[in-house]
Short mmCIF file of C-alpha atoms and ligand atoms in Angstrom, two decimals:
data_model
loop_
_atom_site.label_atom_id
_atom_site.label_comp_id
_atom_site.label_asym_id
_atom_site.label_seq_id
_atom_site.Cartn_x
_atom_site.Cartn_y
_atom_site.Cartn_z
CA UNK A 178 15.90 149.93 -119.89
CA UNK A 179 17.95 152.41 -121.67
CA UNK A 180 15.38 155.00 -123.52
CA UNK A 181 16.13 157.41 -126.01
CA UNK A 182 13.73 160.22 -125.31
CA UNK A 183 13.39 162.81 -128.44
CA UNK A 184 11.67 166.52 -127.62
CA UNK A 185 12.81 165.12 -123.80
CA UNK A 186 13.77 169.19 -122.89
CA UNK A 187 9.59 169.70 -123.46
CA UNK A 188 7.15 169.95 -121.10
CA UNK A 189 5.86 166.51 -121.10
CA UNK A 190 9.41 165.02 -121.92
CA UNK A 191 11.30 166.65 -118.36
CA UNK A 192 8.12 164.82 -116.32
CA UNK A 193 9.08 161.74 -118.35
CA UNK A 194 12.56 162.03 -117.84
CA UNK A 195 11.81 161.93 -113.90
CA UNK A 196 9.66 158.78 -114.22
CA UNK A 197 11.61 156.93 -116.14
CA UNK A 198 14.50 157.36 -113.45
CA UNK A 199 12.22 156.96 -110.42
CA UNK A 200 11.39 153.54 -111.97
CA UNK A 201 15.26 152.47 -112.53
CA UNK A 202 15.42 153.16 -116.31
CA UNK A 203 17.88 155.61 -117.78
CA UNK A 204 17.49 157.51 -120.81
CA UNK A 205 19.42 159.75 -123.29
CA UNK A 206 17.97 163.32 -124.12
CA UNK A 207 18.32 164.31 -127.96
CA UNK A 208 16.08 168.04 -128.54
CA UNK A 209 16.81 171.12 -130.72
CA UNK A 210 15.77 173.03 -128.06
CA UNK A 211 13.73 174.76 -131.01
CA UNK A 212 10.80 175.26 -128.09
CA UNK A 213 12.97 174.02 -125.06
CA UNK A 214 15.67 174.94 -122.23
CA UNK A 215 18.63 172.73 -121.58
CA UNK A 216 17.87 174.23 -117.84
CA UNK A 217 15.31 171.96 -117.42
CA UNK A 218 17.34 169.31 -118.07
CA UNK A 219 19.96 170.65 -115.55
CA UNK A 220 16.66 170.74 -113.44
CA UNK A 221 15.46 167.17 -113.63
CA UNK A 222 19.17 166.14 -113.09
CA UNK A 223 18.59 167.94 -109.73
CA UNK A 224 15.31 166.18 -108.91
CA UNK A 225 17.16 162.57 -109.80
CA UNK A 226 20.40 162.99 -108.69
CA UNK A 227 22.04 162.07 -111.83
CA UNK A 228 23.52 162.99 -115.29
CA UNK A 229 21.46 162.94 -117.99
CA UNK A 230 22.90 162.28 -121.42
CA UNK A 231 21.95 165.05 -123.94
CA UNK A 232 22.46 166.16 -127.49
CA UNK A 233 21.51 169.43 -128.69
CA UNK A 234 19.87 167.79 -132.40
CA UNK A 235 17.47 168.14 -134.75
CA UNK A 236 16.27 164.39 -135.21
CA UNK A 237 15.89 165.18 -138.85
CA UNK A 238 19.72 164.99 -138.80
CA UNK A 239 20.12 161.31 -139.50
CA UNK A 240 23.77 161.17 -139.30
CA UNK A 241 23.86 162.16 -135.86
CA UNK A 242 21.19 160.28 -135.05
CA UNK A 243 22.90 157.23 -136.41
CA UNK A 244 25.72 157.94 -134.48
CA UNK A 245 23.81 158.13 -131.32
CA UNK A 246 22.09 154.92 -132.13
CA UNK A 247 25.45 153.34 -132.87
CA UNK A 248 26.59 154.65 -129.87
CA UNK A 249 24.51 154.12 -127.02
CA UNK A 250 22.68 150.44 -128.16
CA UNK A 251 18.65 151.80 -127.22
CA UNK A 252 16.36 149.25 -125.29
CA UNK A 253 13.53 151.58 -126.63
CA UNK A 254 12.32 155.02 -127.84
CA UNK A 255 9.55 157.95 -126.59
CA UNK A 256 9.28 160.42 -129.08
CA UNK A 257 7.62 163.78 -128.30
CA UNK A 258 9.88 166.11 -130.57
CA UNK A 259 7.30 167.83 -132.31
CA UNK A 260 6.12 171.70 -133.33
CA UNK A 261 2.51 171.47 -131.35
CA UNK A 262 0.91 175.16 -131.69
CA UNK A 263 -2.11 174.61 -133.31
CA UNK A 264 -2.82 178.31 -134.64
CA UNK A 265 1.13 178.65 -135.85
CA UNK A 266 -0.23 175.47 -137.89
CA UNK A 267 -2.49 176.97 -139.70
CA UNK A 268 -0.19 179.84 -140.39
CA UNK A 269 3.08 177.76 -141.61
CA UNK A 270 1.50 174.61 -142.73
CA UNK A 271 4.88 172.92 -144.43
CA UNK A 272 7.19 173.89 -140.97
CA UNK A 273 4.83 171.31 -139.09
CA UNK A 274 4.50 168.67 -142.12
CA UNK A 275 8.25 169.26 -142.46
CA UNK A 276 9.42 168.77 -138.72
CA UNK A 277 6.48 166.32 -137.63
CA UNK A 278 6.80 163.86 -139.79
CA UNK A 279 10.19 163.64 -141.91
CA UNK A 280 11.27 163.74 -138.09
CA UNK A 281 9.31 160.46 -137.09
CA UNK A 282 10.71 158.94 -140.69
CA UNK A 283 14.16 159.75 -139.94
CA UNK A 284 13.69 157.94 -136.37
CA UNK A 285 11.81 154.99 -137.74
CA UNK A 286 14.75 154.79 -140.06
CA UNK A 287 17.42 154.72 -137.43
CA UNK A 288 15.51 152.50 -135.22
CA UNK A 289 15.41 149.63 -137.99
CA UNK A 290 18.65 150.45 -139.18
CA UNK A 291 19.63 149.48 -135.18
CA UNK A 292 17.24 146.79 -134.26
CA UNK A 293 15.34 149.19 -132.12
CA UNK A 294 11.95 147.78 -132.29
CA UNK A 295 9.88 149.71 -129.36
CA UNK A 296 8.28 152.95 -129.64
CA UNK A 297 5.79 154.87 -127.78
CA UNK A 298 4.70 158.01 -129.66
CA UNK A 299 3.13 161.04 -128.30
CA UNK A 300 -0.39 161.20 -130.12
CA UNK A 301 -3.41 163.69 -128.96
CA UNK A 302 -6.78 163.63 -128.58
CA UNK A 303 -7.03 166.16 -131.65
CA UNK A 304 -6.69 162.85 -134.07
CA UNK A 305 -10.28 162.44 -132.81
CA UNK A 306 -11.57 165.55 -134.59
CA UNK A 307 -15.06 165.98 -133.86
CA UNK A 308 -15.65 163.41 -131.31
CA UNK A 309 -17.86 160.50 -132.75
CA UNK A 310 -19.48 159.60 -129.20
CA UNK A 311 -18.21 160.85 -125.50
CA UNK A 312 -16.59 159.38 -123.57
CA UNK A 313 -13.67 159.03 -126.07
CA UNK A 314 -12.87 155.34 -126.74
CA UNK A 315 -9.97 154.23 -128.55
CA UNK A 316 -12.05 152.70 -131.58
CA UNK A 317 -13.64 155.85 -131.88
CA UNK A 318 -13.18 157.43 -135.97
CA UNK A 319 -10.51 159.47 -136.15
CA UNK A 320 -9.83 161.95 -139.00
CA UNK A 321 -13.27 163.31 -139.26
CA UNK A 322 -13.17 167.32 -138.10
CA UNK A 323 -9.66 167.77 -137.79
CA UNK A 324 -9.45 171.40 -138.16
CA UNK A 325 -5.26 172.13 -138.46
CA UNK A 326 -2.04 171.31 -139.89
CA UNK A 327 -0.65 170.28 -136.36
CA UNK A 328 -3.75 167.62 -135.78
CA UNK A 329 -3.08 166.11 -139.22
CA UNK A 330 0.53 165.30 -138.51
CA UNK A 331 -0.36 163.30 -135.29
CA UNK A 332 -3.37 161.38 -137.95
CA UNK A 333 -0.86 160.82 -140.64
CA UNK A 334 2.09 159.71 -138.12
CA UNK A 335 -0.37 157.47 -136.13
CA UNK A 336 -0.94 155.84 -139.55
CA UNK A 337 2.97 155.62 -141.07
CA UNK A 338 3.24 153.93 -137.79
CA UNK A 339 0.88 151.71 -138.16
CA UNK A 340 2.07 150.57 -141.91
CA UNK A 341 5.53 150.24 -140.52
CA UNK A 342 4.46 147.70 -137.39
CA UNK A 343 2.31 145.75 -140.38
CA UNK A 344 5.43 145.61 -142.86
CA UNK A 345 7.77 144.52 -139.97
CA UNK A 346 6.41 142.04 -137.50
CA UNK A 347 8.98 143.04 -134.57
CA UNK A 348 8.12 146.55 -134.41
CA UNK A 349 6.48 147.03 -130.87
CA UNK A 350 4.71 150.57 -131.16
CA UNK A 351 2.15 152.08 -128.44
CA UNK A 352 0.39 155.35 -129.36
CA UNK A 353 -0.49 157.08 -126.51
CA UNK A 354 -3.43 159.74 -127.37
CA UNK A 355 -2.90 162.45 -124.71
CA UNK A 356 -5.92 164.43 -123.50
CA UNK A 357 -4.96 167.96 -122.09
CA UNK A 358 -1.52 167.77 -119.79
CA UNK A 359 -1.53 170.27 -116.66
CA UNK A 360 0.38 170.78 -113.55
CA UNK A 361 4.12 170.09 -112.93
CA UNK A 362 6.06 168.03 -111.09
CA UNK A 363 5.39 168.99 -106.72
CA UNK A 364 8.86 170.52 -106.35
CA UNK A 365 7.65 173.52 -108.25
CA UNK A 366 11.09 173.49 -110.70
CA UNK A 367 9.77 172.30 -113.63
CA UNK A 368 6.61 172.93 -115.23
CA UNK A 369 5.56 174.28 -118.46
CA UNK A 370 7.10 177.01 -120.00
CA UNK A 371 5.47 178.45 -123.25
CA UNK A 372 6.46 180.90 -125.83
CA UNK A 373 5.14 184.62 -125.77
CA UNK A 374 0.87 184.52 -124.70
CA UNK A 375 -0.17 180.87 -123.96
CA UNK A 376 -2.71 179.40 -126.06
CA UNK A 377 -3.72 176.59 -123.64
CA UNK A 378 -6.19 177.23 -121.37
CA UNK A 379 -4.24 176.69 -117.88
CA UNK A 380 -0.80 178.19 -118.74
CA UNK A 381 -3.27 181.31 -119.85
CA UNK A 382 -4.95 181.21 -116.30
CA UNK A 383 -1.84 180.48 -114.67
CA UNK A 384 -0.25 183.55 -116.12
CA UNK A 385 -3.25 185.78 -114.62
CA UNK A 386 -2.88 184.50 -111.19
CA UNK A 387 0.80 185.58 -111.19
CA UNK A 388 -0.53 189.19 -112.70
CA UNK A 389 1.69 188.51 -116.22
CA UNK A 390 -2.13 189.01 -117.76
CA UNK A 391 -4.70 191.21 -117.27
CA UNK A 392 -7.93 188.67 -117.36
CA UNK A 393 -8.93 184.83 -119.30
CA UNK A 394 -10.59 185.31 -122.47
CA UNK A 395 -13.50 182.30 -121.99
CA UNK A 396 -14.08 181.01 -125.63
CA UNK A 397 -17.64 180.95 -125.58
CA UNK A 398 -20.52 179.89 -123.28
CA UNK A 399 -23.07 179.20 -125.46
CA UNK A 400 -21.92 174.95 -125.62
CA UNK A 401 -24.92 172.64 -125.52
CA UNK A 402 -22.41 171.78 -121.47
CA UNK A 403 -23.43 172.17 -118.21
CA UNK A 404 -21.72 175.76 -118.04
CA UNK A 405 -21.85 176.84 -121.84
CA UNK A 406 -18.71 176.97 -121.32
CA UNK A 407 -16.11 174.14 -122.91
CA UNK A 408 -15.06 170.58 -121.58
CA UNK A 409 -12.05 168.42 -121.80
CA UNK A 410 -9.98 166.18 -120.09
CA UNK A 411 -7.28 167.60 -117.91
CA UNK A 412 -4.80 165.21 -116.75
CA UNK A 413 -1.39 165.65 -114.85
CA UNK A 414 1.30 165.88 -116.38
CA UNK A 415 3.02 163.59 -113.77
CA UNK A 416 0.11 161.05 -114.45
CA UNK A 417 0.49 161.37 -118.03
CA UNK A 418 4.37 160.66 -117.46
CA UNK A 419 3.95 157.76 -115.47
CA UNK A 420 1.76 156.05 -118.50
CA UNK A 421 4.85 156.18 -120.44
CA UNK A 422 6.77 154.14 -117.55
CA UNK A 423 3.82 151.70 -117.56
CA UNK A 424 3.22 151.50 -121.11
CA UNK A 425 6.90 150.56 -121.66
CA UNK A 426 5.99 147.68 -119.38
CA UNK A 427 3.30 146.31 -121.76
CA UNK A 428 4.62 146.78 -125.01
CA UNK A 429 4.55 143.77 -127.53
CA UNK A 430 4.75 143.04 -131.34
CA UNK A 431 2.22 145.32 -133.40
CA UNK A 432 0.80 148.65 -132.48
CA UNK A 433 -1.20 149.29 -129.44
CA UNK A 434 -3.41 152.49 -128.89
CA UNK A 435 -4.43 154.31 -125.85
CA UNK A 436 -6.07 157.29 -124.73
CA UNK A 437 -4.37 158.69 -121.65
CA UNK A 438 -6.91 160.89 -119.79
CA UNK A 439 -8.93 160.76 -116.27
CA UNK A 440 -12.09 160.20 -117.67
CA UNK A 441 -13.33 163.50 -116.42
CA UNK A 442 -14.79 166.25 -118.18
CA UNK A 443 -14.49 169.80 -116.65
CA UNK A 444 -15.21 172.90 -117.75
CA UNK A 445 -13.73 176.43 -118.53
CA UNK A 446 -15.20 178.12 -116.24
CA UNK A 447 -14.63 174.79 -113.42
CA UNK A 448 -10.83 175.40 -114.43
CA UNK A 449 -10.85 179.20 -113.33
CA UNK A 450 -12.40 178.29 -110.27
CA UNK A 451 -9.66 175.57 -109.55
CA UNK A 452 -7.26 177.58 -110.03
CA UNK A 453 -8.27 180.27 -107.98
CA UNK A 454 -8.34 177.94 -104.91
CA UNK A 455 -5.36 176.89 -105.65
CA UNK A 456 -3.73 180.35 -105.58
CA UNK A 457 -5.84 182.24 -103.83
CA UNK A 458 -5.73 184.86 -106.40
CA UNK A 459 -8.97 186.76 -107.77
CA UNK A 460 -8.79 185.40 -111.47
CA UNK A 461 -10.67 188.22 -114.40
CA UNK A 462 -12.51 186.47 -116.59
CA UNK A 463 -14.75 187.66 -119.98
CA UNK A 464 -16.93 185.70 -121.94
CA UNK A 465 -16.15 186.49 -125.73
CA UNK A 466 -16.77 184.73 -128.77
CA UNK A 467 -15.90 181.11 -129.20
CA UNK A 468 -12.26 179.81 -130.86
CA UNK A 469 -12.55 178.34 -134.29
CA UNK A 470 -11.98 175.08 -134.78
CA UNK A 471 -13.25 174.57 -130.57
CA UNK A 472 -15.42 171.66 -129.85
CA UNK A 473 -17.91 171.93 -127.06
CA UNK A 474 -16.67 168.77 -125.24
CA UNK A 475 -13.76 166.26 -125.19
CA UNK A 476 -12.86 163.15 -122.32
CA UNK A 477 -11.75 159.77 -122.81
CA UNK A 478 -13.41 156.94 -121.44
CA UNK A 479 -9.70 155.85 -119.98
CA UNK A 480 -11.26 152.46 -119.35
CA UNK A 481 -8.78 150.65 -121.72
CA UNK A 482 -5.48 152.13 -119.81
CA UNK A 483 -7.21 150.71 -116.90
CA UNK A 484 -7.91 147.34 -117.65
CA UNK A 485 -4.95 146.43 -120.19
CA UNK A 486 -2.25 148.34 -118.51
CA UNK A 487 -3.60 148.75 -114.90
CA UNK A 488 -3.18 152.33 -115.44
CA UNK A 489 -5.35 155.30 -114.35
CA UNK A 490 -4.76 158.74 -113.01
CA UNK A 491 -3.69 159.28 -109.11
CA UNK A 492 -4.03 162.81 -108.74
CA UNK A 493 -6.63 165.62 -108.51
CA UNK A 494 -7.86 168.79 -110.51
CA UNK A 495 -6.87 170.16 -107.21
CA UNK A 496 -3.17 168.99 -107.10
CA UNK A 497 -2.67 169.53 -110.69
CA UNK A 498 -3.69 173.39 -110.26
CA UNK A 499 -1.66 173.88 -106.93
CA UNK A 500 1.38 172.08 -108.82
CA UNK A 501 0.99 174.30 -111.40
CA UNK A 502 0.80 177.23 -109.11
CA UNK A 503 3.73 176.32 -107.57
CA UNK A 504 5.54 176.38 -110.67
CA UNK A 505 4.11 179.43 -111.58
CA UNK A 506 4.84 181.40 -108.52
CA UNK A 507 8.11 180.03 -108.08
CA UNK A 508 9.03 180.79 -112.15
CA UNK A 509 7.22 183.64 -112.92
CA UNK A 510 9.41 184.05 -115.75
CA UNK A 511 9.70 180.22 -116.93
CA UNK A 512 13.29 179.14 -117.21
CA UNK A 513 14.54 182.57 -117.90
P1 NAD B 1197 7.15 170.89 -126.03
O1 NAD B 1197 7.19 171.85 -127.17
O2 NAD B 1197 7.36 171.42 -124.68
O3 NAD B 1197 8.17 169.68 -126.30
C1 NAD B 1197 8.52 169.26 -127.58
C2 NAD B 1197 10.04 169.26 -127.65
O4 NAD B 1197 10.45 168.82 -128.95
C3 NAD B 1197 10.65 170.65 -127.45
O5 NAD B 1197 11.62 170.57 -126.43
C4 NAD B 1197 11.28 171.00 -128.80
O6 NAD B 1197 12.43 171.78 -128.65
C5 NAD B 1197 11.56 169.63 -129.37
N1 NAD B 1197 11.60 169.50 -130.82
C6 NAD B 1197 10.70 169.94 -131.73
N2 NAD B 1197 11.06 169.58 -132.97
C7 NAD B 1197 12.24 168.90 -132.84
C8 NAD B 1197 13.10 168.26 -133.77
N3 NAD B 1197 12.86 168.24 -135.08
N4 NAD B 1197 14.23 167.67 -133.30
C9 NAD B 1197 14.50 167.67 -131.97
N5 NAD B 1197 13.71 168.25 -131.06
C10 NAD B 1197 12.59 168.85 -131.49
O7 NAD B 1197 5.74 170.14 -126.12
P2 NAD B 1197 5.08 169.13 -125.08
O8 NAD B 1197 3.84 169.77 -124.59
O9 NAD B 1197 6.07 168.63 -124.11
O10 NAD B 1197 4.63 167.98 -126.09
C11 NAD B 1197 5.43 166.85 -126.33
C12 NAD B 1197 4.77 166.01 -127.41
O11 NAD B 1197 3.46 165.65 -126.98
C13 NAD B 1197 4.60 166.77 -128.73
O12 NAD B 1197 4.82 165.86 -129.79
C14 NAD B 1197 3.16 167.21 -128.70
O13 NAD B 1197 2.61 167.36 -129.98
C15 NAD B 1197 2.51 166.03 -127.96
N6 NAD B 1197 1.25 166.43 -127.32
C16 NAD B 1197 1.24 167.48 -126.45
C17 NAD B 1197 0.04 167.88 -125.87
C18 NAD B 1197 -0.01 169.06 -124.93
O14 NAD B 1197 -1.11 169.53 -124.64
N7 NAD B 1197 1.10 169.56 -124.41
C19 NAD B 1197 -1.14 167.18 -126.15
C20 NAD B 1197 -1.09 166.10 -127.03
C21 NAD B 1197 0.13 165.72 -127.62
C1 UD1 B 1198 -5.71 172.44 -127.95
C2 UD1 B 1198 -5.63 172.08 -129.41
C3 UD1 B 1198 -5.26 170.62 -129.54
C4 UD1 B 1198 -3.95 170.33 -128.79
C5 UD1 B 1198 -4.12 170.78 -127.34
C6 UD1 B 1198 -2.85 170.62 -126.58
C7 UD1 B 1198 -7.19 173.59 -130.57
C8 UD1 B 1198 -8.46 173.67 -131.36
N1 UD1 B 1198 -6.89 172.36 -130.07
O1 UD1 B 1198 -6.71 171.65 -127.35
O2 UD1 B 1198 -5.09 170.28 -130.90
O3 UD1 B 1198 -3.64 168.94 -128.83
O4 UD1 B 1198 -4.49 172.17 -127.32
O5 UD1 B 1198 -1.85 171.46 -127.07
O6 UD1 B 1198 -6.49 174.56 -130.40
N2 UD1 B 1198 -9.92 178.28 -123.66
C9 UD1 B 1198 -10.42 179.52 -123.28
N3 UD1 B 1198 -9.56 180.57 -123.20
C10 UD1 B 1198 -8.22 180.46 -123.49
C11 UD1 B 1198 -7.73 179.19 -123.88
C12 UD1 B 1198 -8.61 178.13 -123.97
O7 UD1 B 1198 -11.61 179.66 -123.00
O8 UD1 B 1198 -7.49 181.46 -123.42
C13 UD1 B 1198 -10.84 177.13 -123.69
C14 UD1 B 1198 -10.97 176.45 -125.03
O9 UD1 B 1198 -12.01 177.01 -125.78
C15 UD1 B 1198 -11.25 174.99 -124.60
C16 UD1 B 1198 -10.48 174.84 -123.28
O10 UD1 B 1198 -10.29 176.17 -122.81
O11 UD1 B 1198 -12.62 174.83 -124.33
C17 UD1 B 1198 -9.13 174.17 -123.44
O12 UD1 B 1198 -8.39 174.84 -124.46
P1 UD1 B 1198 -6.84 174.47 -124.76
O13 UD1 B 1198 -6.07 174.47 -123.50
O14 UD1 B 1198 -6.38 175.37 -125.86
O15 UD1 B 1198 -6.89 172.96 -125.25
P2 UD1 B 1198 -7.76 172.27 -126.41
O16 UD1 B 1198 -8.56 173.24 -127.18
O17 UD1 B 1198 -8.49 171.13 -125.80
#
């Protein structure tokens, strides 16, 4: 299939990007490279041995996008072009309304301008708020507890995208609720590349092994968890990419919803510990206070993937953290 692949310059999009040509698809790259570098495009072009197409756009720009659309004839779309920093959020509320959504309506827009009915669309586990019961399933309330700007756009887009499959019967649209991406891809040449300070949790710990930070501020150990310390669900990225390639697979008419996660819960404090094996660095850690807007413990069930899709994670905590080292180490500076 040929995939357009918006926000493909991302972290999760370059994993994607080597998935989908592993499996025999090809794709075409549109980013604004607003929170991206084309040199990880030039670096999964490396890894696959190919060209990839690429447009340096904002997707809000429908007349490009038309053009592209017009141009290139799309089998299907995987949109991850998004602003995603929860605490920016809070602080410019209309840049993530503005560029989340009227950036999913100009796309929708194209796509039924074209006949392009499939979509899969990057959704998070944040839609989930304050998690009803754990393990995460995907009938679960979402809504309830959403604490920022950023976790609203994913609610409201989940549910423009569900109108739109209702109103138009050949829409095929997946959401695929991510838990917490980490690692890179085993070559160690791309990986994830944040901003300034990370705000994630292994980026942060990352950045201490390689001695760009001082020590990990733990958010809190006072959580009715094992530790005190918090829980989620950390999946590889290269996992997380290859859902994509199988949900594409099992798309059909109407929306379909899944959480992509291992099913694992593991704490803060498990994490530094991880990495540290991984690395063997000595990783500084202090307890201070806990994060607003933090809940004590997140997983999917990841049941669902499993049995309607056949999908489920292959690697470990362990490989995710040396991947991620190996990125690290190899990058210290990102792509710069
Ligand atoms: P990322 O910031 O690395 O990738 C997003 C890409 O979209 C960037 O390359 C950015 O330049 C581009 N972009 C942003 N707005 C754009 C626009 N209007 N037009 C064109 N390009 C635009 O983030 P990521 O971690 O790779 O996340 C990808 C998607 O997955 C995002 O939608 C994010 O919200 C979602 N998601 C991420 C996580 C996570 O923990 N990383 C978890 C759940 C969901
Ligand atoms: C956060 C976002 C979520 C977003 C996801 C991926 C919040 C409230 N949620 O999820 O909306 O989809 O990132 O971008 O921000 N931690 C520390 N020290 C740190 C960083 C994190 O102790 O320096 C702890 C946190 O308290 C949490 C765990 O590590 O228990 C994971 O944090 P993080 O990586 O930020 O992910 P989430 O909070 O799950």
């Amino acid at each position: 299939m040929k995939i357009l692949v918006t926000g493909g310059a991302g972290y999760i999009g370059s994993h994607i990007l080597v998935e989908l040509y592993t499996a025999g698809h090809t794709a075409v790259v549109v980013d604004n490279l607003s929170n991206s570098s084309i040199e990880a495009i030039k670096r999964v072009e490396k890894i696959v041995g190919c060209k990839i197409p690429f447009h340096k756009l904002d997707v809000r720009n429908r007349a490009k996008l038309y053009q592209i659309f017009a141009a290139e004839k799309f089998d299907a779309v995987i949109h991850l072009a998004g602003l995603k920093a929860v605490g920016e959020s809070v602080a410019k509320p209309l840049d993530y309304y503005a560029n989340n959504i009227d950036s999913t309506l100009v796309l929708l827009d194209a796509m039924k301008h074209y006949k392009v009915y499939k979509l899969i669309f990057s959704s998070s586990a944040t839609v989930y708020g304050t998690p009803e019961k754990l393990p995460l399933t995907e009938d679960c309330q979402t809504g309830v507890g959403i604490t920022n700007p950023y976790g609203w756009t994913k609610f409201m887009i989940e549910q423009i995208l569900i109108d739109v499959a209702k109103a138009n019967p050949k829409m095929q649209f997946t959401l695929l609720r991510y838990f917490n991406p980490i690692g890179a891809h085993p070559s160690g040449t791309i990986g994830e590349d944040p901003n300034g300070i990370p705000n994630n949790l292994l980026p942060y710990v990352a950045q201490v092994a390689v001695g760009k930070l001082d020590h990990v501020n733990v958010f809190g150990d006072d959580y009715d968890t094992p530790d005190g310390t918090g829980v989620r669900d950390y999946i590889h990225v290269m996992d997380l990419a290859n859902g994509h390639v199988v949900a594409l697979q099992h798309m059909k008419p109407g929306i379909q919803i899944f959480d992509l996660g291992t099913g694992h819960g593991v704490s803060v404090l498990e994490i530094i510990d991880a990495f540290t094996q991984a690395s063997g660095k000595k990783i500084t850690y202090k307890i201070i206070e806990r994060r607003d807007g933090d809940v004590a413990a997140c997983y999917a069930s990841a049941a669902k993937a499993n049995k309607q899709l056949g999908w489920k994670t292959a690697r470990t905590l362990e490989q995710a953290c040396q991947d991620s080292w190996r990125w690290q180490s190899k990058n210290p500076n990102g792509y710069n």
